[in-house]
mmCIF file of C-alpha atoms in Angstrom:
data_model
loop_
_atom_site.group_PDB
_atom_site.id
_atom_site.type_symbol
_atom_site.label_atom_id
_atom_site.label_comp_id
_atom_site.label_asym_id
_atom_site.label_seq_id
_atom_site.Cartn_x
_atom_site.Cartn_y
_atom_site.Cartn_z
ATOM 1 C CA MET A 1 -12.098 42.558 9.218
ATOM 2 C CA SER A 2 -11.921 38.772 8.839
ATOM 3 C CA ARG A 3 -9.830 37.143 6.176
ATOM 4 C CA SER A 4 -10.830 33.709 4.605
ATOM 5 C CA PHE A 5 -8.569 30.882 5.492
ATOM 6 C CA VAL A 6 -6.605 29.249 2.536
ATOM 7 C CA PRO A 7 -6.530 25.354 2.983
ATOM 8 C CA LYS A 8 -3.052 24.104 3.918
ATOM 9 C CA VAL A 9 -0.844 20.916 4.235
ATOM 10 C CA VAL A 10 2.228 20.522 6.327
ATOM 11 C CA SER A 11 5.291 20.051 4.429
ATOM 12 C CA ALA A 12 8.996 19.322 5.472
ATOM 13 C CA ASN A 13 12.159 17.502 4.146
ATOM 14 C CA ASP A 14 12.995 13.828 5.177
ATOM 15 C CA LEU A 15 15.811 14.051 7.538
ATOM 16 C CA ARG A 16 17.758 11.171 6.156
ATOM 17 C CA ALA A 17 17.118 11.371 2.328
ATOM 18 C CA GLY A 18 16.111 14.977 1.895
ATOM 19 C CA HIS A 19 12.947 14.310 0.019
ATOM 20 C CA VAL A 20 9.907 16.581 0.370
ATOM 21 C CA VAL A 21 7.384 14.921 2.666
ATOM 22 C CA TYR A 22 3.899 15.773 3.849
ATOM 23 C CA PHE A 23 2.117 15.115 7.014
ATOM 24 C CA SER A 24 -0.947 12.806 6.744
ATOM 25 C CA ALA A 25 -4.022 12.556 8.986
ATOM 26 C CA ALA A 26 -2.456 9.411 10.554
ATOM 27 C CA GLU A 27 0.469 11.594 11.728
ATOM 28 C CA THR A 28 2.977 10.005 9.450
ATOM 29 C CA TRP A 29 5.117 11.533 6.842
ATOM 30 C CA VAL A 30 4.167 10.629 3.101
ATOM 31 C CA ARG A 31 5.985 11.525 -0.161
ATOM 32 C CA ASP A 32 2.921 11.979 -2.359
ATOM 33 C CA ILE A 33 0.992 15.325 -1.634
ATOM 34 C CA ALA A 34 -2.204 13.629 -2.497
ATOM 35 C CA GLU A 35 -1.851 11.671 0.761
ATOM 36 C CA ALA A 36 -1.416 14.793 2.758
ATOM 37 C CA GLU A 37 -3.917 15.899 5.386
ATOM 38 C CA VAL A 38 -5.732 19.173 4.016
ATOM 39 C CA LEU A 39 -6.353 21.557 6.898
ATOM 40 C CA THR A 40 -9.188 23.929 6.351
ATOM 41 C CA ASP A 41 -9.123 25.347 9.956
ATOM 42 C CA GLU A 42 -6.540 27.975 10.936
ATOM 43 C CA ALA A 43 -6.292 26.744 14.642
ATOM 44 C CA GLU A 44 -6.163 23.075 13.552
ATOM 45 C CA ALA A 45 -3.347 23.965 10.952
ATOM 46 C CA GLN A 46 -1.465 25.440 13.837
ATOM 47 C CA LEU A 47 -1.961 22.378 16.111
ATOM 48 C CA ARG A 48 -0.879 19.944 13.288
ATOM 49 C CA LEU A 49 2.060 22.113 12.529
ATOM 50 C CA LEU A 50 3.186 21.871 16.184
ATOM 51 C CA SER A 51 2.482 18.087 16.145
ATOM 52 C CA ALA A 52 4.566 17.741 12.952
ATOM 53 C CA MET A 53 7.413 19.773 14.418
ATOM 54 C CA GLY A 54 7.745 17.121 17.088
ATOM 55 C CA HIS A 55 8.887 14.446 14.673
ATOM 56 C CA THR A 56 12.626 15.946 14.867
ATOM 57 C CA THR A 57 14.220 12.661 14.057
ATOM 58 C CA VAL A 58 12.258 12.207 10.953
ATOM 59 C CA ALA A 59 11.650 15.591 9.363
ATOM 60 C CA VAL A 60 13.282 19.049 9.227
ATOM 61 C CA GLY A 61 12.095 22.494 8.040
ATOM 62 C CA VAL A 62 8.459 21.818 8.806
ATOM 63 C CA TYR A 63 5.973 24.576 7.658
ATOM 64 C CA LEU A 64 2.487 25.156 6.156
ATOM 65 C CA VAL A 65 1.888 25.184 2.391
ATOM 66 C CA ASP A 66 -1.240 26.910 0.805
ATOM 67 C CA VAL A 67 -3.226 24.494 -1.410
ATOM 68 C CA THR A 68 -6.235 24.244 -3.562
ATOM 69 C CA GLN A 69 -8.260 21.163 -4.153
ATOM 70 C CA GLY A 70 -7.360 19.494 -7.584
ATOM 71 C CA PRO A 71 -8.893 16.399 -9.201
ATOM 72 C CA GLN A 72 -6.267 14.052 -7.605
ATOM 73 C CA GLY A 73 -6.017 15.993 -4.147
ATOM 74 C CA PRO A 74 -4.300 19.001 -2.780
ATOM 75 C CA VAL A 75 -2.365 21.285 -5.453
ATOM 76 C CA PRO A 76 0.034 23.851 -3.957
ATOM 77 C CA VAL A 77 -0.698 27.387 -4.759
ATOM 78 C CA ALA A 78 2.856 28.675 -4.958
ATOM 79 C CA LEU A 79 5.038 27.804 -7.910
ATOM 80 C CA ARG A 80 8.049 26.933 -5.559
ATOM 81 C CA GLU A 81 5.806 24.283 -3.786
ATOM 82 C CA GLN A 82 4.405 23.127 -7.087
ATOM 83 C CA PHE A 83 8.057 22.168 -8.087
ATOM 84 C CA ARG A 84 8.738 20.688 -4.758
ATOM 85 C CA ALA A 85 5.574 18.511 -4.949
ATOM 86 C CA LYS A 86 6.589 17.057 -8.279
ATOM 87 C CA GLY A 87 9.841 15.733 -6.817
ATOM 88 C CA PRO A 88 13.502 16.423 -7.929
ATOM 89 C CA SER A 89 14.189 17.873 -11.465
ATOM 90 C CA ILE A 90 17.134 15.638 -11.882
ATOM 91 C CA ARG A 91 16.277 11.869 -11.281
ATOM 92 C CA PRO A 92 18.920 9.587 -9.797
ATOM 93 C CA THR A 93 20.318 6.751 -11.792
ATOM 94 C CA LYS A 94 19.137 3.229 -10.990
ATOM 95 C CA GLU A 95 22.410 2.517 -9.241
ATOM 96 C CA ALA A 96 21.993 5.547 -6.962
ATOM 97 C CA ALA A 97 18.293 4.712 -6.336
ATOM 98 C CA ALA A 98 19.201 1.235 -5.297
ATOM 99 C CA LYS A 99 21.950 2.398 -2.993
ATOM 100 C CA GLU A 100 19.687 5.061 -1.280
ATOM 101 C CA ALA A 101 16.896 2.427 -0.873
ATOM 102 C CA ALA A 102 19.526 -0.107 0.866
ATOM 103 C CA ASN A 103 20.000 2.667 3.391
ATOM 104 C CA VAL A 104 16.450 3.233 4.380
#
């Protein structure tokens, strides 16, 4: 019995800042899920996951996330991933954001 493949994106956490990041078709990490590469083939998804895992100095905790296609791009299926895609629930102060930006 064959099951249908749910589209996926590759997600991780930025090693330096801890932000949620997504793997793009250009093999770079992006913060906006709308810029993530949507994978519609299981074998291709596994290959992209392995490629992303090779970026050990950039991202940690690399894994695949189930998505559906929304009007502005991929939308995570799981509630946890929907929260992660929206960014932190507590926004840093301007001072903290400026300090973080200076360290990048």
